[in-house]
XYZ file of N, CA, C and O in Angstrom:
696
model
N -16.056 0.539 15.386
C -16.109 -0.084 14.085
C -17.368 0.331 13.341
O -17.484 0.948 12.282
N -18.300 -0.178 14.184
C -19.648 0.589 13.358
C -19.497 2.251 13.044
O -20.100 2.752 12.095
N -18.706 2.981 13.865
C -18.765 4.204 13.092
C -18.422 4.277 11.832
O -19.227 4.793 11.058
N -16.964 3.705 11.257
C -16.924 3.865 10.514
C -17.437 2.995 8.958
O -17.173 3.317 7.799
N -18.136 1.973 9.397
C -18.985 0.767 8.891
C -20.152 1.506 8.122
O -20.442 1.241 6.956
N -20.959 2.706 9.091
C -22.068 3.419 8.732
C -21.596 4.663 8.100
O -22.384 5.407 7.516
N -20.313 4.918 8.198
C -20.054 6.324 7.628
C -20.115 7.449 8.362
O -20.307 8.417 7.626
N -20.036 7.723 9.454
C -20.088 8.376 10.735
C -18.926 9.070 10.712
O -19.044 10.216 11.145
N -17.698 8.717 10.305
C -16.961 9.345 10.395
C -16.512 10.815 9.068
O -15.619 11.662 9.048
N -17.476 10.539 8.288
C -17.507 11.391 7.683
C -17.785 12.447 7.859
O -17.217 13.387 7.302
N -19.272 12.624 9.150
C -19.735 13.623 9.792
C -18.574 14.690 11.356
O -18.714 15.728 12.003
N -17.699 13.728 11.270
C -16.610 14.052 12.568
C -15.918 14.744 11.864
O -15.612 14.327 10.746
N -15.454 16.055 12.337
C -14.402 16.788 11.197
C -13.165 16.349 11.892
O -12.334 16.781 11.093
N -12.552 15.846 12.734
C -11.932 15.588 13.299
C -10.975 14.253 12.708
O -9.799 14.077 12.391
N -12.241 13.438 12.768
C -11.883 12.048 11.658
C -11.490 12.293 10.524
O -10.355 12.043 10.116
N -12.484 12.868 9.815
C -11.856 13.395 8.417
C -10.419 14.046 8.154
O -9.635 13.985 7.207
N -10.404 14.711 9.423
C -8.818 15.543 9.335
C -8.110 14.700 9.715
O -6.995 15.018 9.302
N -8.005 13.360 10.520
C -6.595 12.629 10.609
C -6.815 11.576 9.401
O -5.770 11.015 9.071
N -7.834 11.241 8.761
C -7.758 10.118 8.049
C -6.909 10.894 6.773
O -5.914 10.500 6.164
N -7.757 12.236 6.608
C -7.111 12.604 5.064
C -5.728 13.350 5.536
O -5.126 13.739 4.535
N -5.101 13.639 6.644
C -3.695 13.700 6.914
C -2.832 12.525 6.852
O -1.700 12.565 6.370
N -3.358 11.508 7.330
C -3.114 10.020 6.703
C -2.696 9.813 5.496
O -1.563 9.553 5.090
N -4.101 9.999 4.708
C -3.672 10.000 3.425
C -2.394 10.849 2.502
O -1.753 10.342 1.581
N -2.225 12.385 3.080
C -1.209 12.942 2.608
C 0.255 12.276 2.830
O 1.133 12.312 1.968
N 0.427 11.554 4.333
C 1.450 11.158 4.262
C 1.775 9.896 3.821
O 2.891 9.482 4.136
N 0.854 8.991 2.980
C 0.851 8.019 2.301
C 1.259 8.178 0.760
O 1.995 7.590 -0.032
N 0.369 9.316 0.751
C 0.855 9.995 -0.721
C 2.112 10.070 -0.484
O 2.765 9.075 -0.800
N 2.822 11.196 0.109
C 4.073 11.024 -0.021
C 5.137 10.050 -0.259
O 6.005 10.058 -1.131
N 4.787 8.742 1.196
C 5.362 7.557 1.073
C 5.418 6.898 -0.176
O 6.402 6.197 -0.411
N 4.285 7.041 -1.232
C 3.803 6.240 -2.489
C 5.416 6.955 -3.364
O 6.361 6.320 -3.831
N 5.182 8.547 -3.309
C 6.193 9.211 -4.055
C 7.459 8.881 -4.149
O 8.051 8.672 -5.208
N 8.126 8.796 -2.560
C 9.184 8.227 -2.285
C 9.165 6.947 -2.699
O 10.232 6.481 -3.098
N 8.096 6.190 -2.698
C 8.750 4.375 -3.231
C 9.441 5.043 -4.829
O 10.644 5.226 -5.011
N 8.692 5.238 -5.532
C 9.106 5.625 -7.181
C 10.543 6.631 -6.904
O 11.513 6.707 -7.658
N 10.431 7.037 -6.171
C 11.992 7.988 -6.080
C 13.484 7.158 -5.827
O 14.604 7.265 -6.327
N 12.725 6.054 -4.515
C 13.759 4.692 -4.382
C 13.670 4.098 -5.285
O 14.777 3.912 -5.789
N 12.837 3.632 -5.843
C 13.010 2.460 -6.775
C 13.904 2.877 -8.162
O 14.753 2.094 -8.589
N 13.654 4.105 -8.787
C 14.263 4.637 -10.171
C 15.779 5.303 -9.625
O 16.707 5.522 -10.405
N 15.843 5.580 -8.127
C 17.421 5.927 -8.180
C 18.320 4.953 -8.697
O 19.343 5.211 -9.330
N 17.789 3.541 -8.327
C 18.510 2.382 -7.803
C 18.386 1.397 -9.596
O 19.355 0.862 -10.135
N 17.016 1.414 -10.141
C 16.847 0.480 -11.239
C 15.298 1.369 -11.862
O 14.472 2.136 -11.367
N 15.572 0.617 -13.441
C 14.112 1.189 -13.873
C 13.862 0.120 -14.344
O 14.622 -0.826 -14.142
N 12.422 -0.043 -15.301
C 11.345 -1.024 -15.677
C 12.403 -2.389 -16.379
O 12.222 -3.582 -16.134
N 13.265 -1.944 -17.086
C 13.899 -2.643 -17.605
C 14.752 -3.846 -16.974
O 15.768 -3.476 -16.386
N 14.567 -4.875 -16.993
C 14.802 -6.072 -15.748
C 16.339 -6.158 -15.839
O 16.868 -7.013 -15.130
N 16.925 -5.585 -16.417
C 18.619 -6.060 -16.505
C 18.867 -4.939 -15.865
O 19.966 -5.132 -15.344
N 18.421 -3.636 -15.525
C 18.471 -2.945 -14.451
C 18.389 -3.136 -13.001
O 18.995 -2.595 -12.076
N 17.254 -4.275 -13.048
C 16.784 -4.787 -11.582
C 18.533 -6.021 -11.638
O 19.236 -5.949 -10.630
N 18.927 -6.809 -12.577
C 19.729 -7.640 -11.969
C 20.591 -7.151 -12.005
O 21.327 -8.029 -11.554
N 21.503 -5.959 -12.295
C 22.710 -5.193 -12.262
C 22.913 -4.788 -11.027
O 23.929 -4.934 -10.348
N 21.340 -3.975 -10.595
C 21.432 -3.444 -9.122
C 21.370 -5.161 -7.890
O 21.739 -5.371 -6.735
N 21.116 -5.487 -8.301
C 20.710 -6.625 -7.108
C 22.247 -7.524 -7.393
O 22.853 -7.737 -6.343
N 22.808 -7.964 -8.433
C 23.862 -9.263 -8.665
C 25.294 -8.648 -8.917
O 26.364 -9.244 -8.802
N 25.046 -7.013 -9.373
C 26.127 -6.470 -9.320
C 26.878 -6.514 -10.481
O 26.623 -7.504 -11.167
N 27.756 -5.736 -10.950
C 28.233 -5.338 -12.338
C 29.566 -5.454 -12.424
O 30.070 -4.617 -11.676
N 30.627 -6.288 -13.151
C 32.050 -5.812 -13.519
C 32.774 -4.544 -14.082
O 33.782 -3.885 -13.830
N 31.281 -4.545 -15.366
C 31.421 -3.285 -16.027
C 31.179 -1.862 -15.536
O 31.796 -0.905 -16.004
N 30.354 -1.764 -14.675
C 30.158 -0.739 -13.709
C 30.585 -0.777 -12.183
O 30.041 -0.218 -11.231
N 31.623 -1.529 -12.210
C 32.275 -1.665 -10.594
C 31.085 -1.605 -9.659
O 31.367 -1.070 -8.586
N 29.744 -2.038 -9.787
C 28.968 -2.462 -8.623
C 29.335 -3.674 -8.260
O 29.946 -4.457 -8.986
N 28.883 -3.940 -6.813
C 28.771 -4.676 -6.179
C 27.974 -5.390 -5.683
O 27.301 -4.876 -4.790
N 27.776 -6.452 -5.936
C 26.404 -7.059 -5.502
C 25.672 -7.208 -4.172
O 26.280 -7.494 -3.141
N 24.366 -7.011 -4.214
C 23.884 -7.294 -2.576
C 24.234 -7.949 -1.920
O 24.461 -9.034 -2.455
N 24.462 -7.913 -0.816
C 24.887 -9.329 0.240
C 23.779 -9.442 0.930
O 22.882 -8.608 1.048
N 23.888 -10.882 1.554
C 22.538 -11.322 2.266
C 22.134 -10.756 3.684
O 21.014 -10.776 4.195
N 23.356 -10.226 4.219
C 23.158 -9.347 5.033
C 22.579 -8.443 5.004
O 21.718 -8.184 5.845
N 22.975 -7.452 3.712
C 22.416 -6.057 3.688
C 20.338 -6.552 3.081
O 19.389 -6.038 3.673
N 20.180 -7.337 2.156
C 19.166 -7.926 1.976
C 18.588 -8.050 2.985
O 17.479 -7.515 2.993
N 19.021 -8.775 4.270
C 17.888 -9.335 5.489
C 17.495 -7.893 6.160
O 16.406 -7.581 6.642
N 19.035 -6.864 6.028
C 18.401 -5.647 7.039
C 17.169 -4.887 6.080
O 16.265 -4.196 6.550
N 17.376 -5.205 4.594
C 16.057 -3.926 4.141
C 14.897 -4.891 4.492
O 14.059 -4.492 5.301
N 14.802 -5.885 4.059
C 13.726 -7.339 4.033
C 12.887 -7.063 5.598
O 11.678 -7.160 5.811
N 14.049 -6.674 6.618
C 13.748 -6.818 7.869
C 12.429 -5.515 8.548
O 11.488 -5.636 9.332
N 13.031 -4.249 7.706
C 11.930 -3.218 7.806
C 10.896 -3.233 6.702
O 9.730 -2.931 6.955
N 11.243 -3.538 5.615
C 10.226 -3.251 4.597
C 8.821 -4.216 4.690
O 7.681 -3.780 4.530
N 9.241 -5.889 5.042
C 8.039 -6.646 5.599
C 7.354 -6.050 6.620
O 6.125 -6.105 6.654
N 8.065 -5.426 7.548
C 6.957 -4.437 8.705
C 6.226 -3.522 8.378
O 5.016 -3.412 8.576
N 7.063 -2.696 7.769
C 6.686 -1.552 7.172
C 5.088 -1.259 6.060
O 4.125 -0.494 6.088
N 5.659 -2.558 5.041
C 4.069 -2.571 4.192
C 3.144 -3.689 4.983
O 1.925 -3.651 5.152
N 3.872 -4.470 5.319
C 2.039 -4.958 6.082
C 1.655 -4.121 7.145
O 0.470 -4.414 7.301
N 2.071 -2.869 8.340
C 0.891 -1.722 8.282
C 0.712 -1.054 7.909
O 0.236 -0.266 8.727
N 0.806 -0.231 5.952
C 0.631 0.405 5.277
C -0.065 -0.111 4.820
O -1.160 0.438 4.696
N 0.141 -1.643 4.217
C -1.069 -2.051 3.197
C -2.490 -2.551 4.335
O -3.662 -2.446 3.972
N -2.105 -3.052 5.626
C -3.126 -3.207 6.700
C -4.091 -1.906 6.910
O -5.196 -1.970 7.447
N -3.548 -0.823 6.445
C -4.263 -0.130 6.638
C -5.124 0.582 5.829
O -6.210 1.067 6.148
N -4.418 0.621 4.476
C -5.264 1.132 3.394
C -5.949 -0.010 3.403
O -6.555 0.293 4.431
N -6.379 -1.069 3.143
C -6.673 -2.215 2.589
C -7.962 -2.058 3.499
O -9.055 -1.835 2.978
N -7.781 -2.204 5.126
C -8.384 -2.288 6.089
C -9.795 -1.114 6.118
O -10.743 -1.596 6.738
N -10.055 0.269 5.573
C -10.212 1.591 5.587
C -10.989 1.222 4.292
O -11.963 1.911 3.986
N -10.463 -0.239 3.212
C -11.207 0.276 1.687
C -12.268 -0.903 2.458
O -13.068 -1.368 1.646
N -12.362 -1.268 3.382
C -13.416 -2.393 3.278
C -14.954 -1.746 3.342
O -16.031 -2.198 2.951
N -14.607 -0.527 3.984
C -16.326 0.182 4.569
C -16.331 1.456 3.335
O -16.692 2.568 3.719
N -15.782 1.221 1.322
C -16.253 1.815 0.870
C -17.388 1.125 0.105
O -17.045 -0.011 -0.225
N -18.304 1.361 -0.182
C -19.099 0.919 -1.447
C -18.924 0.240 -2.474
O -19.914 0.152 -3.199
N -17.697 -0.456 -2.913
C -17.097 -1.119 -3.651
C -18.052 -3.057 -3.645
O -18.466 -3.567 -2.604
N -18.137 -3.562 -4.695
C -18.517 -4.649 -4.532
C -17.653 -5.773 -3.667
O -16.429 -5.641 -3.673
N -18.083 -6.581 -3.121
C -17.311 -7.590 -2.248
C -15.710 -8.129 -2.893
O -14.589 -8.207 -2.391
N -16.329 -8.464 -4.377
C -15.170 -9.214 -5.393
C -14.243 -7.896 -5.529
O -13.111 -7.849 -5.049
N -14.693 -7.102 -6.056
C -13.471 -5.784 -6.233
C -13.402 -5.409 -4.973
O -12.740 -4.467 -5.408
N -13.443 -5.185 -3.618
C -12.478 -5.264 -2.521
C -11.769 -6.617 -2.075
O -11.238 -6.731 -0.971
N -11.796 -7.382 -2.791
C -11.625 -8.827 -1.962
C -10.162 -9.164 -3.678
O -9.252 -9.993 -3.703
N -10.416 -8.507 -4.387
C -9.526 -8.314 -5.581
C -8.152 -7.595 -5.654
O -7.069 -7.932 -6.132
N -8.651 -6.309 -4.907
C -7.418 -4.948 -4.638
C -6.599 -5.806 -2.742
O -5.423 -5.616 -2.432
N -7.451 -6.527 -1.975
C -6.631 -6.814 -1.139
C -5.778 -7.760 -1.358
O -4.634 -7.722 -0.906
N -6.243 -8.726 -2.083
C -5.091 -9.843 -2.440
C -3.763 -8.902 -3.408
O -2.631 -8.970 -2.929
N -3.891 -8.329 -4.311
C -3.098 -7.802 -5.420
C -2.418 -6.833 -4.093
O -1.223 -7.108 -4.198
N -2.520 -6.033 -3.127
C -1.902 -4.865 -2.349
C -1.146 -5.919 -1.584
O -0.013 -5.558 -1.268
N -1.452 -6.993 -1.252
C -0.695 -7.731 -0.316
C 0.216 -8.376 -0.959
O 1.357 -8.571 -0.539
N -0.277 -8.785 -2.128
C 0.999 -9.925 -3.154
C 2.158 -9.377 -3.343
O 3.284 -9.756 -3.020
N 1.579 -7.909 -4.219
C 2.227 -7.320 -4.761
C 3.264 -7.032 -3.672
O 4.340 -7.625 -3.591
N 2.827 -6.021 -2.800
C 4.285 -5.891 -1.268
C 4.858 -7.070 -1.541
O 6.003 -7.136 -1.987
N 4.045 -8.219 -1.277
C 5.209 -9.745 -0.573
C 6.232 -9.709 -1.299
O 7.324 -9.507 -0.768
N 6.085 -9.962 -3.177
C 6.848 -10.279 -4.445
C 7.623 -8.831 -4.347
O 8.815 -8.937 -4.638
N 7.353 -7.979 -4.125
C 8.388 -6.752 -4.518
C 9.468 -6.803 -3.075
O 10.458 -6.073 -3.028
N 9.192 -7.552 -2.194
C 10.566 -8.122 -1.167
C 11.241 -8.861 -1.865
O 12.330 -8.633 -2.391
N 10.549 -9.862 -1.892
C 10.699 -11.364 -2.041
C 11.604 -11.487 -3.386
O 12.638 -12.155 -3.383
N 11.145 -10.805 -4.517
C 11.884 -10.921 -5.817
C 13.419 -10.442 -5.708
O 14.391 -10.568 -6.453
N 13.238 -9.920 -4.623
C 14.995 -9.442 -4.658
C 15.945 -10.269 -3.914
O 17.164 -10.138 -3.802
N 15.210 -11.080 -3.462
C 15.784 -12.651 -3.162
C 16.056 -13.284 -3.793
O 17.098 -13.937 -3.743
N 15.077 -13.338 -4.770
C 15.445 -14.171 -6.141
C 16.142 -14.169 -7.141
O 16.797 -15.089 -7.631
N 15.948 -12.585 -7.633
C 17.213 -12.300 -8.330
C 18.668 -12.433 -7.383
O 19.714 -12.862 -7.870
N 18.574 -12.119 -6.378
C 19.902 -12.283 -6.000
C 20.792 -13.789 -5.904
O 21.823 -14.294 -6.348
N 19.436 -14.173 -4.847
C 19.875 -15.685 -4.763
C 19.629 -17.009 -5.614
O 20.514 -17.845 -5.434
N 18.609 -17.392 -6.512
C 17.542 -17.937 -6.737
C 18.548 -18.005 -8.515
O 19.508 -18.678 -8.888
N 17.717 -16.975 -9.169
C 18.084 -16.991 -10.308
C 17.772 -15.523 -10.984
O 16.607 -15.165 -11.161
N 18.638 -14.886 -11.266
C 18.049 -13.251 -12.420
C 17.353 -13.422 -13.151
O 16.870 -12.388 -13.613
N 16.895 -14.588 -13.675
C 15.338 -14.385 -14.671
C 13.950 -13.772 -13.557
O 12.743 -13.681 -13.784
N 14.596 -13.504 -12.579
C 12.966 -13.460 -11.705
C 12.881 -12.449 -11.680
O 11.843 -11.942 -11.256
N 14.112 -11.550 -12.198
C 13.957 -9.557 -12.654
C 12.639 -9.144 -12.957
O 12.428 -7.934 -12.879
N 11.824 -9.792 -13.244
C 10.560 -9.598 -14.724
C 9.891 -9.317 -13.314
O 9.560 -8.141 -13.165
N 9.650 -10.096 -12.337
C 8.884 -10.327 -10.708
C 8.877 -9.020 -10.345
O 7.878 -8.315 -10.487
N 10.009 -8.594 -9.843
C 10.532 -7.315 -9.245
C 9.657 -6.060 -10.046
O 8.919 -5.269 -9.459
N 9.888 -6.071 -11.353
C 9.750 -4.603 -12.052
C 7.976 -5.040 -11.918
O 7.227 -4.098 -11.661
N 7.486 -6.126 -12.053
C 5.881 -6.506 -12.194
C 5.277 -6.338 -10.770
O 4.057 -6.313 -10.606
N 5.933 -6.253 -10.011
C 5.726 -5.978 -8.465
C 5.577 -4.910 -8.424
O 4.451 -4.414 -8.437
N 6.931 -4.057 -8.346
C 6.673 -2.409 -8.199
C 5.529 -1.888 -8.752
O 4.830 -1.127 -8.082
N 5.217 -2.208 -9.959
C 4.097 -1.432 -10.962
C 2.799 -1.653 -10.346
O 1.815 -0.914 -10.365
N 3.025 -3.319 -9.540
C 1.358 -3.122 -9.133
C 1.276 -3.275 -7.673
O 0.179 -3.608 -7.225
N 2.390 -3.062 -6.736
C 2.186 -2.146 -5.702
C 1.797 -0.385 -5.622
O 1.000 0.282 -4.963
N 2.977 -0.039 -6.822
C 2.388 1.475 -6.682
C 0.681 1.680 -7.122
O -0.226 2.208 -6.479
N 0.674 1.194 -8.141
C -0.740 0.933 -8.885
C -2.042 0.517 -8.116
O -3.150 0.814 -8.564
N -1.840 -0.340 -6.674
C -2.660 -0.518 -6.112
C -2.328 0.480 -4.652
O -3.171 0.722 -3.789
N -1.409 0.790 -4.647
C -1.675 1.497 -3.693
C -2.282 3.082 -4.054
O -2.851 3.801 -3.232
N -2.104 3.312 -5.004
C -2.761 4.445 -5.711
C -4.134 4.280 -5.509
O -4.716 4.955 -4.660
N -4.802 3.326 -6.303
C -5.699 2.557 -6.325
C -6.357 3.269 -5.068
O -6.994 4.308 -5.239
N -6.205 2.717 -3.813
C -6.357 2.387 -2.122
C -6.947 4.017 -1.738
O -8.003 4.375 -1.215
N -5.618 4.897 -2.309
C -5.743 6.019 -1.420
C -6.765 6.973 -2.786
O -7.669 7.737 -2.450
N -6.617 6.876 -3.382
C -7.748 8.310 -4.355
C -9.276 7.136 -3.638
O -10.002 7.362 -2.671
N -9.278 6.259 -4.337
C -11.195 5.637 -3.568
C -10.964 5.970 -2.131
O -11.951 6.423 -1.551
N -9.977 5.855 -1.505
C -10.447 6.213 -0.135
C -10.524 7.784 -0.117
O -11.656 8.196 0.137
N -9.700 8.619 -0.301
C -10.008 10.254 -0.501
C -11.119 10.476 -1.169
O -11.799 11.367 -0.661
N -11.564 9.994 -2.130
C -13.504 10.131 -2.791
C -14.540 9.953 -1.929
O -15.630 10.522 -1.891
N -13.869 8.712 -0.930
C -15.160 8.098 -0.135
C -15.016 8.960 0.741
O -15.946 9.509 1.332
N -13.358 9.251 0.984
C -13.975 10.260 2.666
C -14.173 11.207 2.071
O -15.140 11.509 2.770
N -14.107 12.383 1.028
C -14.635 13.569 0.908
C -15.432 13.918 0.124
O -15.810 15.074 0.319
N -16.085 13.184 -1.103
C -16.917 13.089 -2.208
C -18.227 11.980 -2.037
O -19.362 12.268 -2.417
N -17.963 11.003 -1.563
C -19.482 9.780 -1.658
C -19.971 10.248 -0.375
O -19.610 10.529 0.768
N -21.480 10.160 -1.533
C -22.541 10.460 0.248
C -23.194 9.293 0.335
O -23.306 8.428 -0.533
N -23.677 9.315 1.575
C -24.343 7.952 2.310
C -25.917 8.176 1.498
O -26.379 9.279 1.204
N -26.425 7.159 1.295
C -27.707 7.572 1.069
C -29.089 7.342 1.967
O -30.290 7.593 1.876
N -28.122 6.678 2.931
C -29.156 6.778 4.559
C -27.984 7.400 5.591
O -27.141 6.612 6.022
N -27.937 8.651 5.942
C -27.037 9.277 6.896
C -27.399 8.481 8.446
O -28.601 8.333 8.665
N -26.843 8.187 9.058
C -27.203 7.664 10.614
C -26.762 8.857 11.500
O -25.668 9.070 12.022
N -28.140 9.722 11.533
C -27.806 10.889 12.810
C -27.458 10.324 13.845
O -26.477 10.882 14.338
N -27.932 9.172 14.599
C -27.588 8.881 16.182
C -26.403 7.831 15.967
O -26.384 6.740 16.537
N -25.425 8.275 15.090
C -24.426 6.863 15.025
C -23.710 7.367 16.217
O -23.645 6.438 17.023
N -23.150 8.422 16.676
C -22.607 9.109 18.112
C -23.655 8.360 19.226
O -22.969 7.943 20.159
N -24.676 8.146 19.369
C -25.457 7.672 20.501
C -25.242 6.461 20.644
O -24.874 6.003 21.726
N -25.445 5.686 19.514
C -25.174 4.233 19.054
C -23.695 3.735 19.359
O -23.507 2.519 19.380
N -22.820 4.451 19.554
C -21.436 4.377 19.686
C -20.867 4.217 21.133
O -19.961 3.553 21.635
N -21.768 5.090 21.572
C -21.483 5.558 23.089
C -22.032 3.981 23.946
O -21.423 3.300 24.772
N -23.400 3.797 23.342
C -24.271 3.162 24.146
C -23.352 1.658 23.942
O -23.156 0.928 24.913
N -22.829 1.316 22.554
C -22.400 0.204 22.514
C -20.857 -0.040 23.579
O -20.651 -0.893 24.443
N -20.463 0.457 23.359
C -19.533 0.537 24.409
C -18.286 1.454 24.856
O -17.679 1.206 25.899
């Protein structure tokens, strides 16, 4: 932990190469959410309740609670260790306490409500469309957010006290 607390891992090329391979395949993941989300509905909330409640006029069919629990069932796993991890990684950047303690609540909400709203529209009531499209925007938005400050911090911010013996310090601690 202290390695990467002190910035130590910046000096590991090793670290650097799985964190910012990390990051590429997060990027991607980010890409693909916007690729799922606009196949299916766009910003416009009568899009979100057409796809979710289903259409006469367009012979859709509405979600069932079944098919709901199976996406509900991976996607809650899925972003709490995506957002556990970006979230987790922005704590040891330089950022003030309030603006990391700001982007983790909003990365976590945002995931919960962009499940959760499609419950609502489905089950609940279609005015909660507005939830859904306000979700997506600030999940992608914070997860964007997450990964460029973390790609700056790991390859652009320098420490302004380097810890040469953080490898000694590491070893010795345990």
């Amino acid at each position: 932990m202290r390695y990467m607390e002190k910035g130590g891992f910046k000096q590991h090329e090793l670290m650097r190469l799985t964190l910012s391979l990390s990051l590429l395949l997060l990027f991607c993941f980010w890409l693909t959410n916007f690729a799922m989300y606009f196949t299916h509905m766009g910003l416009n909330p009568q899009t979100v309740v057409t796809y979710y409640c289903g259409s006469d006029d367009g012979f859709q069919v509405a979600k069932s609670f079944a098919g709901l629990a199976e996406v509900s069932h991976f996607h809650f796993a899925i972003m709490a260790i995506v957002i556990l991890m970006l979230t987790h990684l922005v704590i040891f950047t330089p950022w003030k306490k309030q603006v990391k303690t700001g982007i983790i609540i909003i990365a976590f909400a945002s995931a919960f409500f962009q499940e959760a709203s499609s419950w609502l529209v489905r089950f609940i009531d279609p005015a909660f469309a507005w939830l859904k499209v306000l979700s997506f925007v600030s999940l992608q938005a914070a997860m964007a957010v997450l990964m460029v400050s973390l790609g700056a911090y790991l390859w652009f911010w320098q420490k302004s006290h380097p810890d040469k013996n953080i490898d000694r310090l590491e070893n010795q601690s345990g």
